[in-house]
CSV table of C-alpha atoms in Angstrom, one decimal:
chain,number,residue,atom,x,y,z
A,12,UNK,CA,111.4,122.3,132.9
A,13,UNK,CA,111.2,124.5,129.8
A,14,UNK,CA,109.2,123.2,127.0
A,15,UNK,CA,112.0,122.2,124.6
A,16,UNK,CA,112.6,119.5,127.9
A,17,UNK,CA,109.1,118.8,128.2
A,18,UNK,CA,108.9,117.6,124.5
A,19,UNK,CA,111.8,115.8,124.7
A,20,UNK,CA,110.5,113.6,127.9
A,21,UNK,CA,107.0,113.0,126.1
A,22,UNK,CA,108.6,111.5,123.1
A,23,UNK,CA,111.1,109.0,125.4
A,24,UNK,CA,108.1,108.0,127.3
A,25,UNK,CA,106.2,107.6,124.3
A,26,UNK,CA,108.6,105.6,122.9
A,27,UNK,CA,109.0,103.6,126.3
A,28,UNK,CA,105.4,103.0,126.4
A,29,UNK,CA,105.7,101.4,123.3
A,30,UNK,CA,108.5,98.7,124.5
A,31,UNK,CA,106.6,98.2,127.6
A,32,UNK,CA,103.2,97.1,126.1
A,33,UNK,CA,105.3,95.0,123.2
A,34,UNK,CA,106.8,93.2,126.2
A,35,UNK,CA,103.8,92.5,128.1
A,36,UNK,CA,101.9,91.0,124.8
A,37,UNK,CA,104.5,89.3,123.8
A,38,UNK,CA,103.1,86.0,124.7
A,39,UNK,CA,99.5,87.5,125.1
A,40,UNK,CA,98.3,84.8,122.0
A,41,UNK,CA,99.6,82.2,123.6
A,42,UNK,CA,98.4,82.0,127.3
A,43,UNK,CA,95.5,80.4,126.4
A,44,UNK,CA,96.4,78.0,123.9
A,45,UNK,CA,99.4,76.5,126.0
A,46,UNK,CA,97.2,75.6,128.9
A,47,UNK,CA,94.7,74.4,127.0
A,48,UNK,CA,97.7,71.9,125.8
A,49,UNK,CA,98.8,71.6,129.7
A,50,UNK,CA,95.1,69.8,130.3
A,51,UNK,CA,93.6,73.3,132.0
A,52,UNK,CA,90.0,73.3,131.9
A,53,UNK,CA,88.6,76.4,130.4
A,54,UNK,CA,87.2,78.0,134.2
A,55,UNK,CA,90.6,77.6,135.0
A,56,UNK,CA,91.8,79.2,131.6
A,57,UNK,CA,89.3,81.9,132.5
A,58,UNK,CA,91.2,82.2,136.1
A,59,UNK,CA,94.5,82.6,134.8
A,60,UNK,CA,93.8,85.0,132.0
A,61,UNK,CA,91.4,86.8,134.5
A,62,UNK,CA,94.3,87.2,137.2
A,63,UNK,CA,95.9,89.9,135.3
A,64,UNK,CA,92.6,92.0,135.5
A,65,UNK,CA,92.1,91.0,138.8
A,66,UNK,CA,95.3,92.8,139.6
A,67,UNK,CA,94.9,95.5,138.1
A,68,UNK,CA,91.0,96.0,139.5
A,69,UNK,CA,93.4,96.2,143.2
A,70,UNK,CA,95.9,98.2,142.7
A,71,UNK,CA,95.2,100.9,139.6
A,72,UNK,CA,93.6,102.9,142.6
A,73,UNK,CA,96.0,102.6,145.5
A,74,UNK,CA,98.8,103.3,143.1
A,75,UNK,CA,97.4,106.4,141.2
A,76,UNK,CA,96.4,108.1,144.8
A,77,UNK,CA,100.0,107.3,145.9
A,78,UNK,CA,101.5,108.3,142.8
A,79,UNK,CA,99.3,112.0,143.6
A,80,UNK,CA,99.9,111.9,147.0
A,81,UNK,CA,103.8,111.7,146.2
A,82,UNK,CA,103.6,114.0,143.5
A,83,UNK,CA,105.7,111.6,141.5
A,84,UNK,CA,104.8,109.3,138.3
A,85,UNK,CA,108.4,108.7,137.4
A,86,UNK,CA,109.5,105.9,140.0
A,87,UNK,CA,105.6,104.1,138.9
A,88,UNK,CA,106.8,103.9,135.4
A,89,UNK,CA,110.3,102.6,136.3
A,90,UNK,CA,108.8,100.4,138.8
A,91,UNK,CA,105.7,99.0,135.9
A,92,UNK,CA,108.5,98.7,133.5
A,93,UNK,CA,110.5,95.9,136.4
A,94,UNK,CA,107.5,94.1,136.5
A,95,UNK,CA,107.2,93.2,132.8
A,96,UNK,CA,110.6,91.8,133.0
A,97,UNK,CA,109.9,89.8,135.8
A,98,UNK,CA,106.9,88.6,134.5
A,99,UNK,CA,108.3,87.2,131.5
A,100,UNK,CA,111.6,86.1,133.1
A,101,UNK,CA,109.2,84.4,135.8
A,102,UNK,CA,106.7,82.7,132.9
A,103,UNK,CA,109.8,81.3,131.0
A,104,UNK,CA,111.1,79.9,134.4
A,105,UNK,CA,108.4,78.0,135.6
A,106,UNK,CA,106.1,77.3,132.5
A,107,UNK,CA,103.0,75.5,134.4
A,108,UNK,CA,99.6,76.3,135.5
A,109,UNK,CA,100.4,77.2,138.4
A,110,UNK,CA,103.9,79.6,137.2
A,111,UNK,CA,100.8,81.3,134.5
A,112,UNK,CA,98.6,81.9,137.9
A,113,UNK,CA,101.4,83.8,139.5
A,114,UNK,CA,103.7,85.5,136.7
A,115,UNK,CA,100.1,86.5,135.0
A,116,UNK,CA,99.1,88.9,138.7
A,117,UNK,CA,103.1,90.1,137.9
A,118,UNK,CA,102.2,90.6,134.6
A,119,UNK,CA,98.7,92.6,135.8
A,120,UNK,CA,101.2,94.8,138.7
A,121,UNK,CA,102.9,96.2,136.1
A,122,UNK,CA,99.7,97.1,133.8
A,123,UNK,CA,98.7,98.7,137.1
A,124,UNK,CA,101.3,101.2,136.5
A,125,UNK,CA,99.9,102.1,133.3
A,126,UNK,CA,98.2,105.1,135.3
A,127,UNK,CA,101.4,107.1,135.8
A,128,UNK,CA,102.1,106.9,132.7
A,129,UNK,CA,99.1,108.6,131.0
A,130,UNK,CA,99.5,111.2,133.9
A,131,UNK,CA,102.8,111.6,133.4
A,132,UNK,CA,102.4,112.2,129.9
A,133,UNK,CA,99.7,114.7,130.2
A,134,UNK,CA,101.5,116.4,132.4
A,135,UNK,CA,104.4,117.7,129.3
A,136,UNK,CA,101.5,119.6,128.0
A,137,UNK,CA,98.7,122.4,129.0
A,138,UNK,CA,95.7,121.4,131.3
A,139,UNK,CA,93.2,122.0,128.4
A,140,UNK,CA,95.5,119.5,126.0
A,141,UNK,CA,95.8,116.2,128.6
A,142,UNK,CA,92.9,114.6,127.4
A,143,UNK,CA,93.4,114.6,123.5
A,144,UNK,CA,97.3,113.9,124.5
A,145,UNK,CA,96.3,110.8,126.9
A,146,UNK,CA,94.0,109.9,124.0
A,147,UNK,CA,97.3,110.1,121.7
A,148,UNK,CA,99.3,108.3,124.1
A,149,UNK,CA,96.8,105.3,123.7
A,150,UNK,CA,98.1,105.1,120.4
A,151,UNK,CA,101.5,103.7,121.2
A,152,UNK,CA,100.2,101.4,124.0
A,153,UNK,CA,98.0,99.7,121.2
A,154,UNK,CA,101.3,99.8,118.6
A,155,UNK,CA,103.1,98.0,121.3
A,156,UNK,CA,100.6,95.5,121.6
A,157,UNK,CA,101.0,95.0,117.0
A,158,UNK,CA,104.4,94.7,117.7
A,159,UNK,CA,104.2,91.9,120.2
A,160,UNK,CA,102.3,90.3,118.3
A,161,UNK,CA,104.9,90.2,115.3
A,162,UNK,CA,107.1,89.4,117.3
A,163,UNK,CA,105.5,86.6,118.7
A,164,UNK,CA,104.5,85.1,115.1
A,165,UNK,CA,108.2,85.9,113.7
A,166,UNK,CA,109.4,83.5,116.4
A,167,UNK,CA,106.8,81.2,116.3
A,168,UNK,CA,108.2,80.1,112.4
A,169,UNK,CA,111.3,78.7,113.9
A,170,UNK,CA,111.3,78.1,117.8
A,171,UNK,CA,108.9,76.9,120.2
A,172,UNK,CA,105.9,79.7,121.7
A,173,UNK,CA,107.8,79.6,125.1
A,174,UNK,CA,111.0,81.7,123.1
A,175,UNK,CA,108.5,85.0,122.9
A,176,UNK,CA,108.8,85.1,126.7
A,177,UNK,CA,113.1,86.0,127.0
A,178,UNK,CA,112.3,88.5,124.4
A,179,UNK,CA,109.5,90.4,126.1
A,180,UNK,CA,112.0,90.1,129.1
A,181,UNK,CA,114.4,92.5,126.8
A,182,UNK,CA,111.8,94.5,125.9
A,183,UNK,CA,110.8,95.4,129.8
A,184,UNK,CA,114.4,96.2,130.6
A,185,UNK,CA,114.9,98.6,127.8
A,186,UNK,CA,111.8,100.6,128.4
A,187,UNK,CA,113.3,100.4,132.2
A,188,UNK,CA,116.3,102.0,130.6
A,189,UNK,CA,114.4,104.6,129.2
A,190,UNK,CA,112.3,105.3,131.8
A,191,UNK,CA,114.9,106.2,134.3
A,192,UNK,CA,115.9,109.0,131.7
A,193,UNK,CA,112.4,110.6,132.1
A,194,UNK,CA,111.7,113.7,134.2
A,195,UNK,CA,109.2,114.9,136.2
A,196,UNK,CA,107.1,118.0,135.0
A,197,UNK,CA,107.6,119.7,137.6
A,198,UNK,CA,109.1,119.1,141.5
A,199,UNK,CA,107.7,117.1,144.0
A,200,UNK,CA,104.5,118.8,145.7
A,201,UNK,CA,104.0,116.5,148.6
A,202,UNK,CA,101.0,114.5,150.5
A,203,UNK,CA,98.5,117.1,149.4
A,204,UNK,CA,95.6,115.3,148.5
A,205,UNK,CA,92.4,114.0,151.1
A,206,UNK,CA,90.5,111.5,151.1
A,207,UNK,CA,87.5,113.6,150.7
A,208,UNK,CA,88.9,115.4,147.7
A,209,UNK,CA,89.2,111.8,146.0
A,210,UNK,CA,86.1,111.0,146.9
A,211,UNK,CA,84.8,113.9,145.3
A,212,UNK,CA,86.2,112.8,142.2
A,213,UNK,CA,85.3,109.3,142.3
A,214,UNK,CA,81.6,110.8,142.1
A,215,UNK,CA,81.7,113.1,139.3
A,216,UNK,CA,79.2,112.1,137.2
A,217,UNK,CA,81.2,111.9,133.9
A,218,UNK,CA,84.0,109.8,135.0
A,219,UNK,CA,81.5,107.6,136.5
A,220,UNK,CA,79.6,106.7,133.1
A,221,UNK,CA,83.2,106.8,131.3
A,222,UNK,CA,84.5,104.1,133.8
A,223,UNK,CA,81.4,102.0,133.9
A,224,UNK,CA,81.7,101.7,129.8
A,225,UNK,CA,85.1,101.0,130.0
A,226,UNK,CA,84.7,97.8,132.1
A,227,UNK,CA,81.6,96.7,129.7
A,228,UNK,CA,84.1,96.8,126.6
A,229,UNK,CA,87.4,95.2,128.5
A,230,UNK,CA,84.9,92.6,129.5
A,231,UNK,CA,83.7,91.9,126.4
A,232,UNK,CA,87.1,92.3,124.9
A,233,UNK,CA,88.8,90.0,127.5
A,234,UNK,CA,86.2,87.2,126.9
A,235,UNK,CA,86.8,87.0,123.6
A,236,UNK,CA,89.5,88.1,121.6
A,237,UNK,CA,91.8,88.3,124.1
A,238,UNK,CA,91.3,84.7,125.5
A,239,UNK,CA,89.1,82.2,123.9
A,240,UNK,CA,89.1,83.4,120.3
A,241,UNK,CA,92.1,81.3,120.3
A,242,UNK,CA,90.2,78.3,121.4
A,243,UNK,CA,87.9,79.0,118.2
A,244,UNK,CA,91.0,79.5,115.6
A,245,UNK,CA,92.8,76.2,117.1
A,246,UNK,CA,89.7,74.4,116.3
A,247,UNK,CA,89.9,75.5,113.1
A,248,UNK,CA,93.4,74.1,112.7
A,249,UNK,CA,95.1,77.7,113.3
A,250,UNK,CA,99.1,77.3,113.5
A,251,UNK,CA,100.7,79.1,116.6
A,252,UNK,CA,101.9,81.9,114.0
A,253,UNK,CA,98.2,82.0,112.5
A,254,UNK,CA,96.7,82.7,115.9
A,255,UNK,CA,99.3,85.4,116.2
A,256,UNK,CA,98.2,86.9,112.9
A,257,UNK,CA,94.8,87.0,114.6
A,258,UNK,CA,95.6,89.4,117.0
A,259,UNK,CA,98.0,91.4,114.7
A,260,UNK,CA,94.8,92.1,112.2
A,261,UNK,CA,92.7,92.9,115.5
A,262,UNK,CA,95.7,95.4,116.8
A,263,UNK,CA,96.4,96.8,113.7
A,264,UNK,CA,92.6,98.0,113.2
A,265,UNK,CA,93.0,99.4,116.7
A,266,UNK,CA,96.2,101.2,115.5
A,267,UNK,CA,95.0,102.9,112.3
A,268,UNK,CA,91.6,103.2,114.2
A,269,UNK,CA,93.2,105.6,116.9
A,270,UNK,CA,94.3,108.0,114.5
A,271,UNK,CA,91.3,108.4,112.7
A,272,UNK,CA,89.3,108.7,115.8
A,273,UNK,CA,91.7,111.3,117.5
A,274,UNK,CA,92.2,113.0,114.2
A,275,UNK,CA,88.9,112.6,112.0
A,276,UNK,CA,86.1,111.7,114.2
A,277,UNK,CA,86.0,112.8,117.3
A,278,UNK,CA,86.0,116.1,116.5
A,279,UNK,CA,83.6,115.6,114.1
A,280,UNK,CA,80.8,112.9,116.2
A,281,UNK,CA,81.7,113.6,119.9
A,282,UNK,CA,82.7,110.9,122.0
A,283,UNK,CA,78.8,109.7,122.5
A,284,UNK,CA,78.6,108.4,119.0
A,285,UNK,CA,81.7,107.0,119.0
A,286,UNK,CA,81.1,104.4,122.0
A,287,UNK,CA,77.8,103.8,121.3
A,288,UNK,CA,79.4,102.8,117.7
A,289,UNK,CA,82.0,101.6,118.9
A,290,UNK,CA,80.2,98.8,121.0
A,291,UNK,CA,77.8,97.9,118.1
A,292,UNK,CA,80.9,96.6,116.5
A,293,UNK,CA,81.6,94.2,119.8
A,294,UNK,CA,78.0,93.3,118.9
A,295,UNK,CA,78.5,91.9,115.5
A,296,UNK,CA,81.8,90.5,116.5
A,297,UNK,CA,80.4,88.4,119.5
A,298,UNK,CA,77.9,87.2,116.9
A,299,UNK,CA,80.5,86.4,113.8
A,300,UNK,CA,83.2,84.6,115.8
A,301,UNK,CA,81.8,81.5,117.0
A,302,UNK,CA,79.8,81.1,113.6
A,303,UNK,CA,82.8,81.0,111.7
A,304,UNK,CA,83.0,77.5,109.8
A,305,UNK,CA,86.4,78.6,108.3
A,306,UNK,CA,89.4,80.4,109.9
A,307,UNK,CA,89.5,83.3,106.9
A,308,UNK,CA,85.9,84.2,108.4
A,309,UNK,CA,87.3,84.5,111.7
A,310,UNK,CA,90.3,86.5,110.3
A,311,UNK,CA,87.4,88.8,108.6
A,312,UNK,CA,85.5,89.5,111.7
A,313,UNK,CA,89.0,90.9,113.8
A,314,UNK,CA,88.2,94.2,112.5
A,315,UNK,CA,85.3,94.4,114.1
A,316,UNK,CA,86.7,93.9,117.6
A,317,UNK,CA,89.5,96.3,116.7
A,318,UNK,CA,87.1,99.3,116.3
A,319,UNK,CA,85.8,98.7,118.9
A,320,UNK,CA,88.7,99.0,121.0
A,321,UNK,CA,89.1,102.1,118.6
A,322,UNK,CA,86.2,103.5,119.1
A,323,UNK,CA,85.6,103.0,123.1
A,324,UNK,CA,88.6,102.6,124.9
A,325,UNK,CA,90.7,105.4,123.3
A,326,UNK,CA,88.2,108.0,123.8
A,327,UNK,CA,87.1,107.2,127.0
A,328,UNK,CA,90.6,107.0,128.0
A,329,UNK,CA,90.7,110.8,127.3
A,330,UNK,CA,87.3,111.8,128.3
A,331,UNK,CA,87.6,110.3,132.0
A,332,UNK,CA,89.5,113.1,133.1
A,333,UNK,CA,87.3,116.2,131.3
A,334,UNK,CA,85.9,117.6,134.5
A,335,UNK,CA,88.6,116.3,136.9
A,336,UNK,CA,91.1,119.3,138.2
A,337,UNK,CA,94.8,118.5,137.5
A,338,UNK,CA,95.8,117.8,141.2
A,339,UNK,CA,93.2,114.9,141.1
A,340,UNK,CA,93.8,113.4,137.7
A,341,UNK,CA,96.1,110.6,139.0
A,342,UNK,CA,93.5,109.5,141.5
A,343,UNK,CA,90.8,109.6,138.7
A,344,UNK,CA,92.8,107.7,136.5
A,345,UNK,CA,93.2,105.2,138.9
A,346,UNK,CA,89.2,104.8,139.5
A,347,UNK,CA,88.8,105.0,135.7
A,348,UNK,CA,91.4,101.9,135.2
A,349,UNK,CA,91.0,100.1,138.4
A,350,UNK,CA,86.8,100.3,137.2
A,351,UNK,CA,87.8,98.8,133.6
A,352,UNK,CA,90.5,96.1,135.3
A,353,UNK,CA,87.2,95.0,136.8
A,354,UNK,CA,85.9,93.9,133.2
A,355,UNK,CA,89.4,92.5,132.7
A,356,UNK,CA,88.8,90.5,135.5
A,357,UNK,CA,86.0,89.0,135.1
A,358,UNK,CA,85.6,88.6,131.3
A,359,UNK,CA,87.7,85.7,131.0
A,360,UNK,CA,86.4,84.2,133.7
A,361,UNK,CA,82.7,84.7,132.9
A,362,UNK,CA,83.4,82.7,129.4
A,363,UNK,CA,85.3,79.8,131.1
A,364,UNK,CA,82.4,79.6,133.4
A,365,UNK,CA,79.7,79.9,130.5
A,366,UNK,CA,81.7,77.7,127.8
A,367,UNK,CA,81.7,74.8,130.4
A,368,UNK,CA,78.1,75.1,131.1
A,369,UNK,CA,76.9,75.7,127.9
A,370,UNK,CA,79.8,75.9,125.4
A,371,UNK,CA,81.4,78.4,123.5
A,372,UNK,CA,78.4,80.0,121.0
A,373,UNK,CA,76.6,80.5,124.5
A,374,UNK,CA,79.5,82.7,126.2
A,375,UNK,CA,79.7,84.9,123.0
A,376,UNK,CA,76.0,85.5,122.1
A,377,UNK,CA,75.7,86.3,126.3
A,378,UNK,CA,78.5,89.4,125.6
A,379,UNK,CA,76.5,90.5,122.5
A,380,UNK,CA,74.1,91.3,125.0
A,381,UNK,CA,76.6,93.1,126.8
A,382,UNK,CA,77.6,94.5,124.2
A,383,UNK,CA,73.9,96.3,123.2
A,384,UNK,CA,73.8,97.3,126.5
A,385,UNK,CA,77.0,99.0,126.9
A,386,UNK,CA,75.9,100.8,123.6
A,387,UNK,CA,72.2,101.8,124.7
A,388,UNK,CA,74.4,103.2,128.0
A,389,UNK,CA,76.6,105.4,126.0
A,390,UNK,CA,73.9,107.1,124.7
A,391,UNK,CA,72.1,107.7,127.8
A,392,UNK,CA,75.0,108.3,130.0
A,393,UNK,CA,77.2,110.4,127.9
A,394,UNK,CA,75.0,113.4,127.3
C-alpha cells in the first residue's frame, strides 16, 4: 500500500469505529434502569452490566495474539462489527434478564475486537507515530459513544427505550459495510510469534503499570457512571431522555477532553500528571454523586467523570505500547485491554454487591478510595 491508500483506509476505519461504538451504546443508559423495572436486584444488575467486562477480560488476549499470529486485524474488525448487530438484534428479541445476561457477553465479544482496531489503525502510519495515532483513534470511539447517546435520548421523546436497540442494530451493519472495504497495511506475515516473545511483553515494566491503571479507572468508571448513576438520577425523578443527557454531558467532556489532552497537554505534562490528575477527578466525582440532593447537581458533577476518562484512558491507551516492538503490539494490546476488561468486570459487580450491603453512598465513597490510590500509583509507577 502506498500512502495515499494508507490514508484513505485510516479515515474509513475511523469513521467505522465511530458507528461501531454508537451502536454498542446505544442502549448503554438504559441497561440498568430497565432491569431495575424488571424486579433485578442490584447484585444481579451488577452481573449483567459486569458480563460485558467479563468478556472482554477472556478474550481481548486470545484475540489480539491470534490477530498477530495471523498477521491480520481486518477479518477482527469485520467480525467485532457482526457482533454489535447481533447484540442489539438479540437484546430487542428477548428483552428479559436473562436475554440482558446473554446479548450483554455478545455485546462484550465484540468490544473484544476493539484491539484490532487500534492495531490496525496504527499500522497506516510510522512505528514512532502509533501511539499518539492510537491515542487519536480513542477520539472517535468516545464520539461514538456521544452519539449513542443522542440517539438514545432523541428516541426516548417519542418511543419506548427498547426502540434504541433496532437502531444500534443499523449502526453495527454499516460499520460491517465499511469494514469489509478496509485493507490491510501490508500482506499477511504468518504464525510468527512465540509464546515466549509474548511473554516477554506481558512483562515489560511500562505496559504493566499502564494496564494495572487502566483496570483501576474502568472499574471505577463501570461502578458508577456507567451503571448505577442511573439508579441515583431515577431517584431523583430523571426521565429516560434525562438519564440519557447524563451520559451525553459525561461523553461529551471526554470528547473535547481528548483533544486537548492529545493536542495541549500531553505534550506539555507527560502522561504521569495527566493520570494521576486524571484520577483525582474520579475522586471528587465518587464523592459528589451520591450527595447530590437535586438532579442539576448530579448533571454538574458528569464532568468530572469525563476527564477522567480524558485524562486516564486516552493516554494510557497510547502509552501501553511505547516500549513494545511493532510485531508484538497486537499481543500487548490485548494484555493492556484484557487487564482493563478486568475492572470492567468487576466494577459493576463490586457496587451491586456493596449497595445491597451497605447502600449506595457506601459503594461510591469505597471507589474514591480507589480512586486516590490509582492516583498515588500513577505517580509512582509511571516514572
Amino acid at each position: 500500500m502506498d500512502g495515499l491508500q494508507k490514508k484513505r483506509c485510516a479515515n474509513a476505519l475511523f469513521v467505522v469505529t465511530f458507528a461501531f461504538w454508537m451502536s454498542i451504546y446505544s442502549f448503554q443508559s438504559y441497561v440498568v434502569p430497565e432491569l431495575e423495572r424488571m424486579g433485578a436486584l442490584a447484585s444481579l444488575t451488577g452481573l449483567i452490566s459486569g458480563v460485558y467486562g467479563f468478556t472482554q477480560l477472556c478474550l481481548r488476549m486470545p484475540l489480539g495474539m491470534c490477530a498477530g499470529r495471523l498477521g491480520r486485524q481486518k477479518p477482527f474488525v469485520v467480525l467485532g462489527c457482526a457482533f454489535s448487530a447481533l447484540a442489539c438484534a438479540g437484546a430487542f428479541l428477548f428483552y428479559t434478564p436473562a436475554g440482558f445476561l446473554f446479548f450483554r457477553a455478545a455485546c462484550g465479544f465484540a468490544a473484544s475486537t476493539w484491539v484490532s482496531f487500534t492495531v490496525l489503525y496504527g499500522s497506516y502510519f510510522q512505528s514512532g507515530e502509533a501511539p499518539r495515532r492510537i491515542t487519536l483513534l480513542n477520539l472517535a470511539n468516545q464520539a461514538g459513544q456521544l452519539g449513542g447517546y443522542f440517539l438514545a435520548a432523541a428516541l426516548a421523546v417519542r418511543l419506548p427505550v427498547r426502540s434504541a436497540l433496532p437502531a444500534g442494530f443499523v449502526l453495527a451493519l454499516a460499520a460491517m459495510a465499511g469494514a469489509l472495504t478496509l485493507r490491510e497495511a501490508s500482506a499477511p506475515t504468518g504464525p510468527v510469534l512465540r509464546l515466549r516473545e509474548l511473554a516477554a511483553a506481558a512483562r515489560n515494566r511500562y505496559l504493566l503499570a499502564c494496564s494495572l491503571l487502566a483496570m483501576l479507572l474502568y472499574l471505577i468508571a463501570q461502578g458508577t457512571c456507567q451503571s448505577f448513576t442511573a439508579t441515583l438520577a431515577t431517584a431523583l425523578g430523571a426521565t429516560a431522555s434525562q438519564l440519557s443527557a447524563l451520559n451525553i454531558v459525561m461523553s461529551a467532556t471526554v470528547v473535547a477532553g481528548n483533544l486537548v489532552t492529545v493536542q495541549k497537554l500531553l505534550p506539555r505534562f507527560g502522561a504521569r500528571k495527566l493520570v494521576a490528575a486524571g484520577f483525582g477527578c474520579a475522586f471528587f466525582y465518587c464523592i459528589l454523586a451520591p450527595l447530590a440532593g437535586r438532579l442539576w447537581v448530579l448533571f454538574a458533577a458528569q464532568p468530572l467523570i469525563g476527564a477522567a476518562y480524558a485524562l486516564v484512558a486516552a493516554v494510557l491507551l497510547g502509552q501501553c505500547i511505547r516500549d513494545i516492538a511493532p510485531p508484538l503490539r497486537s499481543a500487548a494490546m490485548g494484555f493492556f485491554q484484557a487487564l482493563y476488561g478486568a475492572g470492567m468486570a468487576l466494577g459493576p459487580v463490586l457496587s451491586g454487591m456493596l449497595i445491597d450491603m451497605a447502600g449506595i453512598r457506601f459503594a461510591y465513597f469505597a471507589l474514591a478510595g480507589v480512586a486516590a490510590l490509582g492516583a498515588a500509583s500513577a505517580m509512582r509507577l509511571m516514572r
